[in-house]
PDB file of C-alpha atoms in Angstrom:
ATOM      1  CA  UNK X   1      36.547  40.493  14.712  1.00 69.00           C
ATOM      2  CA  UNK X   2      38.440  38.849  16.846  1.00 76.00           C
ATOM      3  CA  UNK X   3      40.649  35.508  15.617  1.00 76.00           C
ATOM      4  CA  UNK X   4      38.811  33.491  18.007  1.00 80.00           C
ATOM      5  CA  UNK X   5      35.641  34.846  16.665  1.00 79.00           C
ATOM      6  CA  UNK X   6      36.109  33.813  12.734  1.00 78.00           C
ATOM      7  CA  UNK X   7      37.211  30.500  13.924  1.00 79.00           C
ATOM      8  CA  UNK X   8      34.446  29.726  15.563  1.00 78.00           C
ATOM      9  CA  UNK X   9      32.455  30.958  11.465  1.00 78.00           C
ATOM     10  CA  UNK X  10      34.833  29.096   9.833  1.00 77.00           C
ATOM     11  CA  UNK X  11      34.295  25.710  12.090  1.00 80.00           C
ATOM     12  CA  UNK X  12      30.680  26.181  11.933  1.00 79.00           C
ATOM     13  CA  UNK X  13      30.526  26.595   8.385  1.00 78.00           C
ATOM     14  CA  UNK X  14      33.323  23.704   7.466  1.00 76.00           C
ATOM     15  CA  UNK X  15      30.781  21.797   9.779  1.00 77.00           C
ATOM     16  CA  UNK X  16      27.969  22.946   7.604  1.00 78.00           C
ATOM     17  CA  UNK X  17      29.499  21.964   4.274  1.00 73.00           C
ATOM     18  CA  UNK X  18      30.366  18.376   5.634  1.00 72.00           C
ATOM     19  CA  UNK X  19      27.030  17.751   6.684  1.00 67.00           C
ATOM     20  CA  UNK X  20      25.964  18.104   3.532  1.00 66.00           C
ATOM     21  CA  UNK X  21      28.172  16.882   1.661  1.00 63.00           C
ATOM     22  CA  UNK X  22      27.635  12.855   3.680  1.00 62.00           C
ATOM     23  CA  UNK X  23      23.583  14.052   3.381  1.00 59.00           C
ATOM     24  CA  UNK X  24      24.239  14.160  -0.109  1.00 62.00           C
ATOM     25  CA  UNK X  25      26.624  10.926   0.095  1.00 61.00           C
ATOM     26  CA  UNK X  26      24.084   8.987   2.090  1.00 59.00           C
ATOM     27  CA  UNK X  27      21.024  10.172  -0.007  1.00 63.00           C
ATOM     28  CA  UNK X  28      22.621   9.260  -3.692  1.00 64.00           C
ATOM     29  CA  UNK X  29      23.487   5.743  -2.249  1.00 60.00           C
ATOM     30  CA  UNK X  30      20.566   4.657  -0.785  1.00 60.00           C
ATOM     31  CA  UNK X  31      18.652   5.775  -4.080  1.00 64.00           C
ATOM     32  CA  UNK X  32      21.551   4.114  -6.367  1.00 63.00           C
ATOM     33  CA  UNK X  33      21.034   0.613  -4.576  1.00 64.00           C
ATOM     34  CA  UNK X  34      19.887  -2.193  -6.153  1.00 65.00           C
ATOM     35  CA  UNK X  35      16.066  -2.496  -5.144  1.00 76.00           C
ATOM     36  CA  UNK X  36      15.374   0.755  -3.425  1.00 83.00           C
ATOM     37  CA  UNK X  37      12.397   2.940  -4.251  1.00 92.00           C
ATOM     38  CA  UNK X  38      10.934   6.363  -3.107  1.00 91.00           C
ATOM     39  CA  UNK X  39       8.163   5.468   0.077  1.00 93.00           C
ATOM     40  CA  UNK X  40       6.930   7.742   2.146  1.00 94.00           C
ATOM     41  CA  UNK X  41       6.281   5.992   6.213  1.00 94.00           C
ATOM     42  CA  UNK X  42       3.450   7.286   8.998  1.00 94.00           C
ATOM     43  CA  UNK X  43       1.848   5.153  11.510  1.00 88.00           C
ATOM     44  CA  UNK X  44      -1.698   6.476  11.343  1.00 84.00           C
ATOM     45  CA  UNK X  45      -3.228   7.842   8.567  1.00 82.00           C
ATOM     46  CA  UNK X  46      -2.881  11.564   8.926  1.00 80.00           C
ATOM     47  CA  UNK X  47       0.927  11.749   9.372  1.00 78.00           C
ATOM     48  CA  UNK X  48       3.018  13.263   9.883  1.00 92.00           C
ATOM     49  CA  UNK X  49       4.541  11.256   7.136  1.00 94.00           C
ATOM     50  CA  UNK X  50       8.761  11.046   7.330  1.00 92.00           C
ATOM     51  CA  UNK X  51       9.955  11.202   3.940  1.00 91.00           C
ATOM     52  CA  UNK X  52      12.577   8.118   2.954  1.00 91.00           C
ATOM     53  CA  UNK X  53      13.738   5.237   1.190  1.00 93.00           C
ATOM     54  CA  UNK X  54      12.891   1.680   1.023  1.00 94.00           C
ATOM     55  CA  UNK X  55      14.828  -1.292  -0.140  1.00 91.00           C
ATOM     56  CA  UNK X  56      14.071  -4.622  -0.928  1.00 90.00           C
ATOM     57  CA  UNK X  57      16.445  -7.507   0.450  1.00 88.00           C
ATOM     58  CA  UNK X  58      16.169 -11.065   0.429  1.00 87.00           C
ATOM     59  CA  UNK X  59      14.063 -11.794   3.772  1.00 88.00           C
ATOM     60  CA  UNK X  60      13.855  -7.830   4.744  1.00 90.00           C
ATOM     61  CA  UNK X  61      11.911  -4.410   3.835  1.00 92.00           C
ATOM     62  CA  UNK X  62      14.602  -1.644   4.371  1.00 92.00           C
ATOM     63  CA  UNK X  63      13.718   1.848   5.371  1.00 92.00           C
ATOM     64  CA  UNK X  64      15.813   4.996   5.871  1.00 89.00           C
ATOM     65  CA  UNK X  65      14.710   8.502   6.580  1.00 89.00           C
ATOM     66  CA  UNK X  66      15.941  11.171   4.416  1.00 85.00           C
ATOM     67  CA  UNK X  67      16.777  13.807   6.275  1.00 75.00           C
ATOM     68  CA  UNK X  68      19.675  11.773   8.340  1.00 74.00           C
ATOM     69  CA  UNK X  69      22.805  11.168   8.148  1.00 69.00           C
ATOM     70  CA  UNK X  70      22.305   6.982  10.075  1.00 74.00           C
ATOM     71  CA  UNK X  71      23.901   4.869   8.140  1.00 75.00           C
ATOM     72  CA  UNK X  72      21.584   2.013   9.672  1.00 85.00           C
ATOM     73  CA  UNK X  73      17.696   2.299   8.606  1.00 89.00           C
ATOM     74  CA  UNK X  74      15.274   3.758  10.669  1.00 88.00           C
ATOM     75  CA  UNK X  75      12.875   0.234  10.611  1.00 91.00           C
ATOM     76  CA  UNK X  76      13.113  -3.381   9.282  1.00 91.00           C
ATOM     77  CA  UNK X  77      10.671  -5.202   8.550  1.00 91.00           C
ATOM     78  CA  UNK X  78      10.753  -9.277   8.118  1.00 89.00           C
ATOM     79  CA  UNK X  79       9.077 -10.305   4.614  1.00 88.00           C
ATOM     80  CA  UNK X  80       7.194 -12.564   6.218  1.00 86.00           C
ATOM     81  CA  UNK X  81       6.108  -9.797   8.615  1.00 87.00           C
ATOM     82  CA  UNK X  82       4.086  -7.964   5.957  1.00 90.00           C
ATOM     83  CA  UNK X  83       0.418  -8.011   5.351  1.00 91.00           C
ATOM     84  CA  UNK X  84      -0.852  -5.504   3.426  1.00 93.00           C
ATOM     85  CA  UNK X  85      -4.426  -4.552   5.095  1.00 93.00           C
ATOM     86  CA  UNK X  86      -5.818  -2.327   2.524  1.00 93.00           C
ATOM     87  CA  UNK X  87      -4.600   0.193  -0.621  1.00 93.00           C
ATOM     88  CA  UNK X  88      -5.512   3.513  -1.556  1.00 92.00           C
ATOM     89  CA  UNK X  89      -4.808   4.982  -4.821  1.00 90.00           C
ATOM     90  CA  UNK X  90      -4.409   8.893  -4.456  1.00 86.00           C
ATOM     91  CA  UNK X  91      -6.650  11.302  -6.454  1.00 82.00           C
ATOM     92  CA  UNK X  92      -6.884  15.343  -7.221  1.00 81.00           C
ATOM     93  CA  UNK X  93      -9.714  16.000  -8.351  1.00 80.00           C
ATOM     94  CA  UNK X  94     -10.734  12.933  -8.984  1.00 77.00           C
ATOM     95  CA  UNK X  95      -8.008  12.466 -11.669  1.00 76.00           C
ATOM     96  CA  UNK X  96      -5.142   9.639 -10.147  1.00 76.00           C
ATOM     97  CA  UNK X  97      -2.435  10.467  -9.197  1.00 85.00           C
ATOM     98  CA  UNK X  98      -0.091   7.431  -9.194  1.00 87.00           C
ATOM     99  CA  UNK X  99       0.224   7.582  -5.554  1.00 92.00           C
ATOM    100  CA  UNK X 100      -0.577   4.627  -3.998  1.00 94.00           C
ATOM    101  CA  UNK X 101      -0.733   4.024   0.138  1.00 94.00           C
ATOM    102  CA  UNK X 102      -1.107   1.167   1.721  1.00 94.00           C
ATOM    103  CA  UNK X 103      -2.033   0.544   5.102  1.00 94.00           C
ATOM    104  CA  UNK X 104       0.504  -2.368   6.765  1.00 93.00           C
ATOM    105  CA  UNK X 105       0.099  -5.074   8.982  1.00 92.00           C
ATOM    106  CA  UNK X 106       3.648  -5.198  10.003  1.00 90.00           C
ATOM    107  CA  UNK X 107       6.063  -7.030  13.153  1.00 83.00           C
ATOM    108  CA  UNK X 108       9.095  -5.284  13.955  1.00 73.00           C
ATOM    109  CA  UNK X 109      12.079  -6.927  13.922  1.00 67.00           C
ATOM    110  CA  UNK X 110      14.101  -5.997  16.391  1.00 67.00           C
ATOM    111  CA  UNK X 111      11.596  -6.331  18.956  1.00 64.00           C
ATOM    112  CA  UNK X 112       9.110  -8.933  17.568  1.00 64.00           C
ATOM    113  CA  UNK X 113       5.479  -6.802  18.109  1.00 71.00           C
ATOM    114  CA  UNK X 114       3.212  -5.984  15.899  1.00 77.00           C
ATOM    115  CA  UNK X 115       1.594  -2.406  14.579  1.00 88.00           C
ATOM    116  CA  UNK X 116       0.148  -0.856  11.756  1.00 92.00           C
ATOM    117  CA  UNK X 117       1.620   1.076   9.508  1.00 94.00           C
ATOM    118  CA  UNK X 118       0.893   3.280   6.387  1.00 95.00           C
ATOM    119  CA  UNK X 119       3.033   3.603   3.267  1.00 95.00           C
ATOM    120  CA  UNK X 120       3.158   6.227   0.478  1.00 94.00           C
ATOM    121  CA  UNK X 121       4.514   5.147  -2.976  1.00 95.00           C
ATOM    122  CA  UNK X 122       4.290   5.382  -7.101  1.00 94.00           C
ATOM    123  CA  UNK X 123       2.023   2.720  -7.747  1.00 93.00           C
ATOM    124  CA  UNK X 124       5.320   0.778  -9.550  1.00 94.00           C
ATOM    125  CA  UNK X 125       6.666   0.702  -6.950  1.00 94.00           C
ATOM    126  CA  UNK X 126       3.686  -0.498  -5.361  1.00 95.00           C
ATOM    127  CA  UNK X 127       2.937  -3.105  -8.117  1.00 93.00           C
ATOM    128  CA  UNK X 128       7.062  -4.204  -7.479  1.00 93.00           C
ATOM    129  CA  UNK X 129       6.654  -4.176  -2.498  1.00 93.00           C
ATOM    130  CA  UNK X 130       3.535  -6.401  -3.651  1.00 92.00           C
ATOM    131  CA  UNK X 131       5.321  -8.958  -6.226  1.00 90.00           C
ATOM    132  CA  UNK X 132       8.267  -8.921  -3.290  1.00 92.00           C
ATOM    133  CA  UNK X 133       6.026  -9.707  -0.441  1.00 90.00           C
ATOM    134  CA  UNK X 134       3.837 -12.173  -2.534  1.00 87.00           C
ATOM    135  CA  UNK X 135       7.114 -13.829  -4.357  1.00 83.00           C
ATOM    136  CA  UNK X 136       7.879 -14.889   0.045  1.00 73.00           C
ATOM    137  CA  UNK X 137       9.471 -18.831   0.000  1.00 68.00           C
ATOM    138  CA  UNK X 138       7.261 -21.085   1.170  1.00 61.00           C
ATOM    139  CA  UNK X 139      10.547 -22.579   3.194  1.00 49.00           C
ATOM    140  CA  UNK X 140      12.991 -20.194   4.225  1.00 50.00           C
ATOM    141  CA  UNK X 141      16.914 -22.216   3.623  1.00 48.00           C
ATOM    142  CA  UNK X 142      15.081 -26.073   3.172  1.00 44.00           C
ATOM    143  CA  UNK X 143      16.348 -27.624  -0.642  1.00 44.00           C
ATOM    144  CA  UNK X 144      13.424 -29.018  -2.741  1.00 43.00           C
TER     145      UNK X 144
END
């Protein structure tokens, strides 16, 4: 192999290592955030499912794709714009798996358009999710 070919191979290897380090760092940072939980997302009940991490904010729910290097969330919904329409506890051979799929009506923050998404999470995360939604202040920005 010539010197130029070695340089290309070494450069490609360094880019792969750098990408892996950045992805690992991003994933670790998302998992350590306060209010974050594993949450898969699908636009329909049949999928396809995208693995991700969701995080509660004061007034928004942020969702990041697991397989991404982008520093910003892929989806953002306001707390007041989320409504759980139904939930299903998944079971294998009649035994609950501890995984819940919630069908939610959401209003996209950027566009203001309403739609439905399916969120798959652990039953513990679902309990926190519904508590967070129910704790919505009725009048944000006012002093009582």
